[in-house]
Short mmCIF file of C-alpha atoms and ligand atoms in Angstrom, two decimals:
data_model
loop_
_atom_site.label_atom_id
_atom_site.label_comp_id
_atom_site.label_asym_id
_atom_site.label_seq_id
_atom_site.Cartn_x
_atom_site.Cartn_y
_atom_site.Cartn_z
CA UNK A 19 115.20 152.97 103.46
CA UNK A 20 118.50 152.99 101.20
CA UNK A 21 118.37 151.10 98.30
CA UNK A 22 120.96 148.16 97.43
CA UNK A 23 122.87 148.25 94.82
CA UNK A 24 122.19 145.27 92.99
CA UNK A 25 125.22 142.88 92.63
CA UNK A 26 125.34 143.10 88.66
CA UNK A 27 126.13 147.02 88.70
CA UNK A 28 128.55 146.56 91.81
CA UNK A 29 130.37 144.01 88.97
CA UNK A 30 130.16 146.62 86.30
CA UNK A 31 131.86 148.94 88.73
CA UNK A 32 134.43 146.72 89.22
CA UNK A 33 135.24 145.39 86.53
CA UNK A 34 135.61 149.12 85.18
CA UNK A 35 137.86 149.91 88.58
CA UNK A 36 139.91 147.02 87.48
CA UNK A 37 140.60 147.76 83.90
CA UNK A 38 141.58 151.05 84.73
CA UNK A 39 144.05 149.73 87.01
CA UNK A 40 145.68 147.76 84.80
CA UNK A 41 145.98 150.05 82.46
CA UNK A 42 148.15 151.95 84.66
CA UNK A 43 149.99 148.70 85.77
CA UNK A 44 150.49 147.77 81.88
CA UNK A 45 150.07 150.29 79.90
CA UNK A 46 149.83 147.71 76.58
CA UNK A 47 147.10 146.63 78.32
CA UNK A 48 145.59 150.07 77.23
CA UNK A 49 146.92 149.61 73.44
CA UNK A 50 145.07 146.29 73.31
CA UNK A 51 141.66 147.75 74.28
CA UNK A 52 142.25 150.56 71.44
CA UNK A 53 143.13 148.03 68.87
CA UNK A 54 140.21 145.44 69.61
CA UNK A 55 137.72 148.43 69.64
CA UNK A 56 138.99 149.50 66.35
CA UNK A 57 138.86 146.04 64.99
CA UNK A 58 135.47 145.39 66.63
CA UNK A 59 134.20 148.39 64.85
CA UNK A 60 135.27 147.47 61.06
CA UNK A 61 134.47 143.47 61.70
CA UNK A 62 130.33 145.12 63.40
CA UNK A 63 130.93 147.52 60.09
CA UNK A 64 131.80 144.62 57.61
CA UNK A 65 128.71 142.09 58.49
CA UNK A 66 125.82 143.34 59.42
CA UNK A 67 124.43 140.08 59.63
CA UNK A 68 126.61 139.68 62.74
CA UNK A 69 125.99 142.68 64.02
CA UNK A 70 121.97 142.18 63.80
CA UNK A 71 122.22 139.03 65.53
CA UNK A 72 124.64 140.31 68.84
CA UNK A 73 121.88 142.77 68.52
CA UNK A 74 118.62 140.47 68.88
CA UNK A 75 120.92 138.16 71.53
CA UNK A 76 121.92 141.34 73.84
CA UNK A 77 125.51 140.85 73.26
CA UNK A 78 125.84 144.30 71.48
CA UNK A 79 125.38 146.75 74.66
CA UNK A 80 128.41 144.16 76.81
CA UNK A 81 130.51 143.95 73.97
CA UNK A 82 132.38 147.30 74.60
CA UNK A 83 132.77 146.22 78.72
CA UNK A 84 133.63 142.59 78.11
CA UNK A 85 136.82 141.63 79.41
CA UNK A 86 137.97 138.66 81.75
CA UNK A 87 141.30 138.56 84.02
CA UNK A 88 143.36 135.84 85.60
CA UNK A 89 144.90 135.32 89.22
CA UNK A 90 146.23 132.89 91.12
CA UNK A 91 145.93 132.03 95.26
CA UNK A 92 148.38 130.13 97.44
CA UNK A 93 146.42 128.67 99.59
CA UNK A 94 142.29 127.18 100.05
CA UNK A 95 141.69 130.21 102.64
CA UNK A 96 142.73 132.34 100.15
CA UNK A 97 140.72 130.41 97.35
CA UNK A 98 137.67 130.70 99.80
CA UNK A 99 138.28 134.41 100.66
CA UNK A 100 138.07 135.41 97.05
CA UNK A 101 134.95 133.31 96.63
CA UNK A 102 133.18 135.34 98.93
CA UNK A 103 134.56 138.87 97.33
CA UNK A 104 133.37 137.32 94.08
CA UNK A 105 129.82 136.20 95.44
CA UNK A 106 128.84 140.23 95.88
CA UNK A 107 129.25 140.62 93.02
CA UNK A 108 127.31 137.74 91.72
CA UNK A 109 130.31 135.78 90.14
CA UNK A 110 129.89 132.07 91.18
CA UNK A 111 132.67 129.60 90.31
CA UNK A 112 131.76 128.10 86.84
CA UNK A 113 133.59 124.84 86.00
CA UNK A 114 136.87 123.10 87.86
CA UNK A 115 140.66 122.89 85.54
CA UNK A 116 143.18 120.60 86.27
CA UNK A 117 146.28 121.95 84.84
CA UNK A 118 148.74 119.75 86.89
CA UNK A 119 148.44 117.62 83.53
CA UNK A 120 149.90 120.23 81.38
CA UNK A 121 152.46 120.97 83.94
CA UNK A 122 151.02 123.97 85.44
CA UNK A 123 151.26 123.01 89.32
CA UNK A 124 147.55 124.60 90.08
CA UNK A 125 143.79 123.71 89.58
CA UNK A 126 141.51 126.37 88.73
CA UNK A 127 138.12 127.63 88.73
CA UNK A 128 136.22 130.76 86.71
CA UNK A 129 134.38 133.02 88.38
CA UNK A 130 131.72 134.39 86.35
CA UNK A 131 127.40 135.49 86.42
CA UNK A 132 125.70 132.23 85.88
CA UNK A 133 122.32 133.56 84.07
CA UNK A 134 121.36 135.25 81.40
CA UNK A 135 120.38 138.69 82.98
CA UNK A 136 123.59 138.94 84.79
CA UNK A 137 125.86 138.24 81.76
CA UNK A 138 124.03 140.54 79.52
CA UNK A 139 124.78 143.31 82.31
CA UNK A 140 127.78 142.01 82.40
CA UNK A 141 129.97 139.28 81.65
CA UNK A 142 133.02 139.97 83.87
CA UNK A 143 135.05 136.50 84.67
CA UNK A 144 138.18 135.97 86.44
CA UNK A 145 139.62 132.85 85.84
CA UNK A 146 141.05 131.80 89.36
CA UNK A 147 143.70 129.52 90.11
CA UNK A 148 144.98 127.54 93.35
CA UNK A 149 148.20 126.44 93.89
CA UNK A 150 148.66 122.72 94.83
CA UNK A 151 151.65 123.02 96.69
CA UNK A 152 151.79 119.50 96.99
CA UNK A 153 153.78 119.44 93.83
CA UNK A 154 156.56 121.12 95.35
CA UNK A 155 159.01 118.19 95.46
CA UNK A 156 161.83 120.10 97.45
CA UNK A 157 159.66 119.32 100.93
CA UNK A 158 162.34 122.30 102.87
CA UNK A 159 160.89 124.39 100.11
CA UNK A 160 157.64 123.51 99.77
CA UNK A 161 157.50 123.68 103.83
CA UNK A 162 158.93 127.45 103.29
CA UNK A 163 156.03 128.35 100.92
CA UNK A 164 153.23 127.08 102.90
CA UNK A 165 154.54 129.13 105.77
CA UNK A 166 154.71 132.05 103.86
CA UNK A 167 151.64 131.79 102.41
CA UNK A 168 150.47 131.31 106.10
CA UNK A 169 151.28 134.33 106.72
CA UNK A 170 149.81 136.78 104.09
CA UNK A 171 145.79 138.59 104.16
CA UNK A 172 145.07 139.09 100.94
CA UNK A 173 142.06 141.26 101.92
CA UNK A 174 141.93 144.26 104.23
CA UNK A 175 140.02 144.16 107.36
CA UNK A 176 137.66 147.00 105.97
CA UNK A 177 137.10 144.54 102.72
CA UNK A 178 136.02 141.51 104.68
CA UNK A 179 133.93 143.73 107.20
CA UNK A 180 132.05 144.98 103.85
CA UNK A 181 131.84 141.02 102.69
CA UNK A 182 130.65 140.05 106.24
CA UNK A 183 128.13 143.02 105.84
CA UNK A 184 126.52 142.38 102.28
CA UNK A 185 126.17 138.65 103.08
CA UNK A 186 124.35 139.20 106.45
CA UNK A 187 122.23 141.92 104.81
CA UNK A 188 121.64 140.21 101.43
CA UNK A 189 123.60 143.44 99.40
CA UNK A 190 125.56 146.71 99.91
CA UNK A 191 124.19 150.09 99.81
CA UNK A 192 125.80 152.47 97.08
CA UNK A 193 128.63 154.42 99.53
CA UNK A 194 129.01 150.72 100.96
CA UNK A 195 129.29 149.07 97.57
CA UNK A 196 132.09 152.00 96.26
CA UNK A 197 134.02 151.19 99.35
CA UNK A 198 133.62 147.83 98.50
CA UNK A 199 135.16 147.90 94.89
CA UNK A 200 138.00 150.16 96.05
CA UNK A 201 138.79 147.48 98.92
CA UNK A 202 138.23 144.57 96.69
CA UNK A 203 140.40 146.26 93.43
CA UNK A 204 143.34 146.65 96.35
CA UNK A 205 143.53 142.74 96.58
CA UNK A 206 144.66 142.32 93.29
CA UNK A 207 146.97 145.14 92.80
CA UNK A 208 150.74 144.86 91.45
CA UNK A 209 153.18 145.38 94.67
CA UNK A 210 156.70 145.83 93.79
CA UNK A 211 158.21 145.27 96.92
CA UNK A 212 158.19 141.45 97.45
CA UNK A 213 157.58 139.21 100.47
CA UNK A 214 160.75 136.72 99.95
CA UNK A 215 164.24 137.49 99.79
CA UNK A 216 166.37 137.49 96.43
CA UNK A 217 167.71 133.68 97.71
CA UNK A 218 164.43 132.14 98.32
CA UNK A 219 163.14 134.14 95.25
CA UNK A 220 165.37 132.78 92.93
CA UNK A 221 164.62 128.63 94.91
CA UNK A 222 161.04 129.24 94.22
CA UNK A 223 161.55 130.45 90.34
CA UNK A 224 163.59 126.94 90.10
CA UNK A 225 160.69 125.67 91.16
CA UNK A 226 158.84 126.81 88.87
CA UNK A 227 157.76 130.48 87.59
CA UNK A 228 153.92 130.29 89.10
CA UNK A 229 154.95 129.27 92.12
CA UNK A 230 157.77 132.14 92.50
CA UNK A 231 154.83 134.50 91.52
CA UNK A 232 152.01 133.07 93.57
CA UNK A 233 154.52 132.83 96.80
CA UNK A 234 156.58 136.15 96.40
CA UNK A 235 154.43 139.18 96.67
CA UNK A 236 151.80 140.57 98.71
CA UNK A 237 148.83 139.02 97.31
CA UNK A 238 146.94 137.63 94.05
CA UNK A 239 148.04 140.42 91.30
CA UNK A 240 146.08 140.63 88.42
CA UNK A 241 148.31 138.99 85.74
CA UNK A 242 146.19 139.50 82.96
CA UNK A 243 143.14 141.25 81.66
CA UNK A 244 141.48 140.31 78.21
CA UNK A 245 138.93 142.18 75.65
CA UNK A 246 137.10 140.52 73.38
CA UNK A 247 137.16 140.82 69.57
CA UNK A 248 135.41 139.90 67.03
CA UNK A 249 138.01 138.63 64.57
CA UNK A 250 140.94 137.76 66.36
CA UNK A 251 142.73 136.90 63.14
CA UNK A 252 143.03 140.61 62.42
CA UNK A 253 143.71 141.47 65.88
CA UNK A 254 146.70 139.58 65.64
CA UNK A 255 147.64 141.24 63.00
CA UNK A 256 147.28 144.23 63.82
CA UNK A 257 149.34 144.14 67.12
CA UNK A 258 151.88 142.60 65.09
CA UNK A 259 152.11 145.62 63.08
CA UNK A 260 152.14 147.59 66.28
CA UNK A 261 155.19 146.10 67.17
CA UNK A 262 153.40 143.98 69.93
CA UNK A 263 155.38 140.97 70.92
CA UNK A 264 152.46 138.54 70.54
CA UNK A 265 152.61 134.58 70.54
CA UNK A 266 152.86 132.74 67.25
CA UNK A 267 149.84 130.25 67.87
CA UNK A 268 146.05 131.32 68.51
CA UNK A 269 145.32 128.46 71.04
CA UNK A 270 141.53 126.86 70.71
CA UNK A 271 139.60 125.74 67.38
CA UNK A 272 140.61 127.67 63.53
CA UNK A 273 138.97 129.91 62.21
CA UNK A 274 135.77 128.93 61.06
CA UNK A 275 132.70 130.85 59.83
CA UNK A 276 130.69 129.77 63.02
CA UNK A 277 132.50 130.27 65.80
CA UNK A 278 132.77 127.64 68.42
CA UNK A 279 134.09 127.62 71.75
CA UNK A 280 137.37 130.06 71.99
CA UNK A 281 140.21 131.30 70.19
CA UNK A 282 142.57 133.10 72.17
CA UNK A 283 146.59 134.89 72.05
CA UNK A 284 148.74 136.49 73.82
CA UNK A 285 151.86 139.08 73.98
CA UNK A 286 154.92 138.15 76.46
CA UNK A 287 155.07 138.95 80.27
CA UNK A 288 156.88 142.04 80.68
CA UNK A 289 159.81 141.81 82.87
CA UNK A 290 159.32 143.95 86.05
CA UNK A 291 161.83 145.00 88.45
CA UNK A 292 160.60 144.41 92.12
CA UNK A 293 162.55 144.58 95.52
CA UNK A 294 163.32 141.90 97.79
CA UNK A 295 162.85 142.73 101.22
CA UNK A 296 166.80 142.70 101.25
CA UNK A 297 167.41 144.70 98.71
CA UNK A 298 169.61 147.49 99.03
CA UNK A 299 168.18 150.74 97.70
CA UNK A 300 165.16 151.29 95.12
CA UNK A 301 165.03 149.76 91.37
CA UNK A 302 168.02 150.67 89.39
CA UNK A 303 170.82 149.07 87.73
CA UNK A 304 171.34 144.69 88.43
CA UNK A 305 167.42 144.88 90.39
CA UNK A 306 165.55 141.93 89.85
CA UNK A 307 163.15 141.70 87.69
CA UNK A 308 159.76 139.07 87.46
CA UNK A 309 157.70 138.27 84.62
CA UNK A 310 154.34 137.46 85.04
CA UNK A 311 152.02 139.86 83.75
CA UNK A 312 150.89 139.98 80.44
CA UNK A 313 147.90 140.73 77.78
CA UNK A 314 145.53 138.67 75.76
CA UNK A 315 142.96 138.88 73.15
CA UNK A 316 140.08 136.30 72.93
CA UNK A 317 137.08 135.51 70.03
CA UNK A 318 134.40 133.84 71.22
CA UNK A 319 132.04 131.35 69.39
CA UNK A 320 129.51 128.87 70.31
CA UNK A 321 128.97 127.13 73.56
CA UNK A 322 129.35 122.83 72.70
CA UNK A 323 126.87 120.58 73.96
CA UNK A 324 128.53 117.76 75.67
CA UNK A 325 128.24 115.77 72.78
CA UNK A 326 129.95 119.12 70.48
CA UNK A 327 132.61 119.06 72.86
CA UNK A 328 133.71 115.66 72.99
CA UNK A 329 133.98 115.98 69.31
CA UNK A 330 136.03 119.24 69.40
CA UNK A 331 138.04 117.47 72.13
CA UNK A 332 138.73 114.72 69.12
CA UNK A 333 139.70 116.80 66.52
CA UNK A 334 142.10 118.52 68.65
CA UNK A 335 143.64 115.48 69.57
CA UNK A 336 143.71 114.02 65.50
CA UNK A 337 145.27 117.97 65.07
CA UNK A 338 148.75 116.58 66.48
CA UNK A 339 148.99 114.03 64.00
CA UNK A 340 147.40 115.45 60.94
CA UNK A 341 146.91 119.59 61.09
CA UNK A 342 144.25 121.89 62.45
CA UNK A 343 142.25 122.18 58.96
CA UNK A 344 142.34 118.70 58.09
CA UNK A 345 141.15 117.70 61.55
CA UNK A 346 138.34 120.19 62.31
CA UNK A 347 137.34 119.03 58.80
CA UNK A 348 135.29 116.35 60.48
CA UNK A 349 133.36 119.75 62.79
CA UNK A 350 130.26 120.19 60.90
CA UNK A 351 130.58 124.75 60.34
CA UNK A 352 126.70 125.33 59.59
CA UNK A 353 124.83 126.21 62.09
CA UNK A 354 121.54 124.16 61.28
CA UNK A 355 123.80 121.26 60.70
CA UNK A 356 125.66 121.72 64.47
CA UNK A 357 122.32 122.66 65.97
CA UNK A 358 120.19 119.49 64.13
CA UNK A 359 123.45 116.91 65.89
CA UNK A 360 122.94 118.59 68.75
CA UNK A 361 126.22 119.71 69.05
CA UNK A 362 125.66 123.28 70.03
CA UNK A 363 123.16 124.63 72.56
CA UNK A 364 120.75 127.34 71.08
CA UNK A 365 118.64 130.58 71.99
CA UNK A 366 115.20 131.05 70.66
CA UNK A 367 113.30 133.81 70.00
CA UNK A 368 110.02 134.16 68.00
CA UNK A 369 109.94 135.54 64.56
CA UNK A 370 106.65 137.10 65.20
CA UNK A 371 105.24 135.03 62.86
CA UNK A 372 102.53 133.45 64.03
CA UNK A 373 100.31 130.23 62.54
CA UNK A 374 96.70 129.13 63.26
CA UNK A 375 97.91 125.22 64.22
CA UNK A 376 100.01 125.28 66.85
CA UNK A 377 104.25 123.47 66.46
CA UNK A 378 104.43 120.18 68.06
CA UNK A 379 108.16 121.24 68.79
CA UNK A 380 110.87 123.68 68.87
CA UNK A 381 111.87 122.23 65.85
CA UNK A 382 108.91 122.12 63.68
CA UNK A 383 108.89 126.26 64.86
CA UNK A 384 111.84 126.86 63.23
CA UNK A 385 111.42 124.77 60.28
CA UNK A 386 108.04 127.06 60.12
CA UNK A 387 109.78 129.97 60.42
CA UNK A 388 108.22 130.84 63.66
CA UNK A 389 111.47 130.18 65.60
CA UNK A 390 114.64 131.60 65.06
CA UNK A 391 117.56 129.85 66.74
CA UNK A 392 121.17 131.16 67.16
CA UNK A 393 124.18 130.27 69.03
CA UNK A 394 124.62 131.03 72.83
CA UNK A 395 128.10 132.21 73.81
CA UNK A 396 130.57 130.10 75.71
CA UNK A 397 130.96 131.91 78.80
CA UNK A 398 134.00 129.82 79.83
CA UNK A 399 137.42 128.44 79.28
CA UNK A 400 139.56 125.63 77.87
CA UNK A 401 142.23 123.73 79.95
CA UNK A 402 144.45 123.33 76.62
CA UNK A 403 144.63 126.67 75.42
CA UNK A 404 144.73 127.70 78.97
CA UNK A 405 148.24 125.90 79.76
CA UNK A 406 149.48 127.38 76.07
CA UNK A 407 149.12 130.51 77.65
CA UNK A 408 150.25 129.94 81.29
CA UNK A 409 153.38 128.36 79.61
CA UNK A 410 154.06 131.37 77.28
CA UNK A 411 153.82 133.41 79.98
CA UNK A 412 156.08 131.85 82.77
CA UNK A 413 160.02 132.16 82.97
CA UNK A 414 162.44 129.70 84.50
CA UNK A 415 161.64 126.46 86.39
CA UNK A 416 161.62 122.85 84.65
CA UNK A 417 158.67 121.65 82.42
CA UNK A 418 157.64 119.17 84.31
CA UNK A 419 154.35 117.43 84.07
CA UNK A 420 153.23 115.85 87.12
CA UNK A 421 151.45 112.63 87.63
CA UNK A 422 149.99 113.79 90.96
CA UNK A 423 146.22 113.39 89.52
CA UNK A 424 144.00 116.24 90.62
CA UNK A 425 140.94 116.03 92.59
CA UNK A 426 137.72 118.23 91.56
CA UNK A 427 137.12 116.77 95.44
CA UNK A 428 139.40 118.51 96.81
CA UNK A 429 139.27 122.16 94.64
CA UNK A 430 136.03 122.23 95.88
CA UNK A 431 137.07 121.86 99.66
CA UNK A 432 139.65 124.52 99.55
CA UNK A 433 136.76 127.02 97.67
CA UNK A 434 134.23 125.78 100.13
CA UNK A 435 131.18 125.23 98.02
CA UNK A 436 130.98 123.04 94.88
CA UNK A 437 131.53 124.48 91.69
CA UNK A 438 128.48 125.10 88.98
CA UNK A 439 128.60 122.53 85.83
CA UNK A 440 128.82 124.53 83.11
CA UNK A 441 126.88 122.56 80.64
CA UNK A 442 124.02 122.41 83.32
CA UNK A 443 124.03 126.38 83.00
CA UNK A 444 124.11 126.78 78.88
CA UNK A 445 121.04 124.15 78.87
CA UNK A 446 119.24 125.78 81.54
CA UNK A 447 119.68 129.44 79.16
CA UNK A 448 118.50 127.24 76.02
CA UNK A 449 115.43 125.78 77.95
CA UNK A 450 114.08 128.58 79.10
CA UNK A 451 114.52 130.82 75.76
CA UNK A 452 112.27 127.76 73.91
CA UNK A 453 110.08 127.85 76.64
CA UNK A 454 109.82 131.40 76.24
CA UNK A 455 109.47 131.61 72.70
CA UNK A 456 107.26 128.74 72.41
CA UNK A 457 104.57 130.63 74.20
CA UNK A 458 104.91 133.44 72.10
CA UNK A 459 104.22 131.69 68.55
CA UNK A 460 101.43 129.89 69.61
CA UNK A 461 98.12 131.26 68.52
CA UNK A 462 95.71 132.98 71.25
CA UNK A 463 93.75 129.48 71.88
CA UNK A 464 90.02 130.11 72.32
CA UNK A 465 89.55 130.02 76.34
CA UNK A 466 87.56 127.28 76.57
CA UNK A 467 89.61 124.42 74.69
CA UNK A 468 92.73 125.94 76.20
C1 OOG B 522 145.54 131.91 83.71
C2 OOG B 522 145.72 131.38 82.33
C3 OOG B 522 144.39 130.94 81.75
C4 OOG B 522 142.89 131.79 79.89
O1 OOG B 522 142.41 132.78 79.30
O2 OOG B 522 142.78 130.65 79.46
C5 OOG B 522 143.61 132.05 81.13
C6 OOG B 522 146.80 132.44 84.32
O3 OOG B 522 147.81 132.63 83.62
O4 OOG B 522 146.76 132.71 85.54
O5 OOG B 522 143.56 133.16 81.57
NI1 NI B 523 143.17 134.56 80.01
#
């Protein structure tokens, strides 16, 4: 009997598939990978203490193929239809953004491996966002984009035949599972030629820019793709001295010397020409031109606990009054310290020390020395620094911010399935490394009292 391919390597294969395609699309995009190698190298180089503990955690080996991207749907068929693509590949939707706040008309989900195993293979995400095109206050226009968007198939027939196939058979076999990535890599490729005239082009940039990009073209481009360094402080500077055109702000927490959450930039869209499907002729001289796709670096540090985030949430907020430093001041940056206020989930592994009486708790094992804790990676995203870099990215269109509240309720309509809670996830990777490593410190008991 052929053997499935299981779901983690058909996202490796991807994921490869797509960053090859975008370097083609954005060729910056393949400057960026050669500069956060480089720096990844030095920073691995410079602290081996780091580099001994990505080791022991398993984040060494994924390092090299991490990378998430970014796209955006018109419409909750659309939404759905990508969840499904996603699914075989075991991404699930992590987490629900409302970014109508920030005056970003869309809400947004990530789509990412949900345990431990699958991330470790690898952590591919796409963060995935829905237009609400409810917040198009011209209704003509608004009534014009929802029948356009009516109109569009994102995915070939062949792609949703090979969906359809791997969810009635529980998997793809490998020649089904290629055919699958080259179908699924199609529905997020760049198309120049457009779906809208110039005229309703330029109504829907007026808009605003992410709805002239979600509405105009074929399908759900890949707008971004981003590696992950280690020290995104010298990334930045080194595409600076490249000549990159990168944003002055890294959007998320300072720098601190443990990580938390994540500290991301970005360089500009590039303006693209494209053709309207009344354009005269190809390209040239006066063609319009649509920025939307860009590049991005990211750091990441420690995943909060609910209780770590609401305090990062606080600091960011006391940040517009009184400065970054002076308000992450009050964000304890030891690790026992975070760990002992239980503002920071933690992995466990044993020492292989071992000790004749046996640890009353997880605690009293590391205190022992038995247990070793260390931070677990946040897998995810923040709305804030998320809307920094939508905004950055977007031209024309008013900055509005609409009132229009959003509804998780309703994301999770459109997308058909409820989303995962991502703190749920981080605690349920925590639990079971203590459970794990709990069993391994304690002494063989003599059969009889055990
Ligand atoms: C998504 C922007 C959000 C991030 O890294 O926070 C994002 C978009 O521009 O479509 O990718
Ligand atoms: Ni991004």
């Amino acid at each position: 009997m052929a053997v499935m391919l299981s779901p983690d390597a058909i996202r490796s294969r991807f994921s490869a598939a797509m960053s090859a395609m975008y370097r083609e699309e954005v060729p910056l995009y393949g400057d960026l990978i050669a500069i956060v190698t480089r720096v990844n190298a030095a920073t691995l180089a410079a602290d081996p203490a780091l580099a001994a503990r990505l080791d022991a955690d398993g984040e060494t080996g994924r390092l090299g193929q991490e990378r998430h991207g970014a796209v955006r749907v018109g419409t909750a068929h659309e939404l759905a239809t990508l969840a499904r693509v996603f699914a075989v590949m075991g991404m699930e939707p992590v987490g629900y953004y409302d970014l109508a706040a920030a005056g970003i008309p869309v809400h947004s989900t990530a789509f990412r491996p949900i345990t431990q195993a699958g991330l470790a293979a690898c952590p591919f995400r796409v963060f995935t966002s829905l237009l609400r095109s409810e917040l198009i206050t011209d209704t003509a226009l608004r009534a014009q984009a929802q029948q356009i968007l009516a109109g569009r198939h994102i995915a070939s027939e062949a792609c949703l035949a090979l969906v359809a196939k791997a969810e009635a058979e529980g998997g793809l076999v490998e020649a089904d599972a290629d055919a699958f990535v080259a179908q699924a890599l199609d529905i997020f490729r760049w198309h120049g030629d457009a779906i809208v005239d110039a005229a309703t082009y330029t109504r829907l940039l007026a808009a605003h820019g992410l709805i002239a990009d979600i509405v105009s073209f074929h399908g759900p481009h890949i707008n971004h793709l981003t590696p992950r360094t280690l020290d995104i402080d010298a990334a930045q500077d080194a595409m600076r001295a490249a000549g990159i055109a990168v944003k002055d702000v890294i959007e998320g927490p300072p720098a601190r010397a443990v990580p938390i959450l994540l500290r991301q930039t970005s360089f500009h869209a590039l303006a693209e020409t494209f053709r309207p499907v009344d354009a005269q002729g190809h390209g040239g001289h006066g063609a319009p031109k649509h920025t939307a796709r860009f590049g991005e670096i990211e750091q990441r540090g420690a995943a909060l606990t609910p209780k770590g985030r609401a305090l990062y949430d606080q600091c960011l907020e006391n940040a517009k009054t009184s400065g970054m430093a002076e308000a992450f001041s009050a964000f304890p940056d030891d690790f026992e310290t975070m760990r002992a206020q239980g503002l920071i989930y933690a992995r466990y592994v044993w020492t292989g020390v071992s000790s004749s009486d046996a640890p009353v708790s997880a605690d009293d094992a590391v205190k022992r020395g038995l247990l070793q804790a260390s931070p677990i990676t946040y897998e995810d995203f923040l709305p804030v620094s998320a809307a920094g870099i939508f905004r950055s990215n977007l031209a024309g269109g008013p900055a509005d911010t609409y009132k229009n509240s959003s509804s998780q309720a309703a994301f999770e309509s459109a997308l058909g399935r409820p989303v995962h809670d991502p703190f749920t996830l981080y605690q349920a990777i925590e639990d079971a490394s203590q459970e794990q490593a709990m069993a391994e410190c304690r002494p063989t008991l003599d059969p009889v009292t055990r």
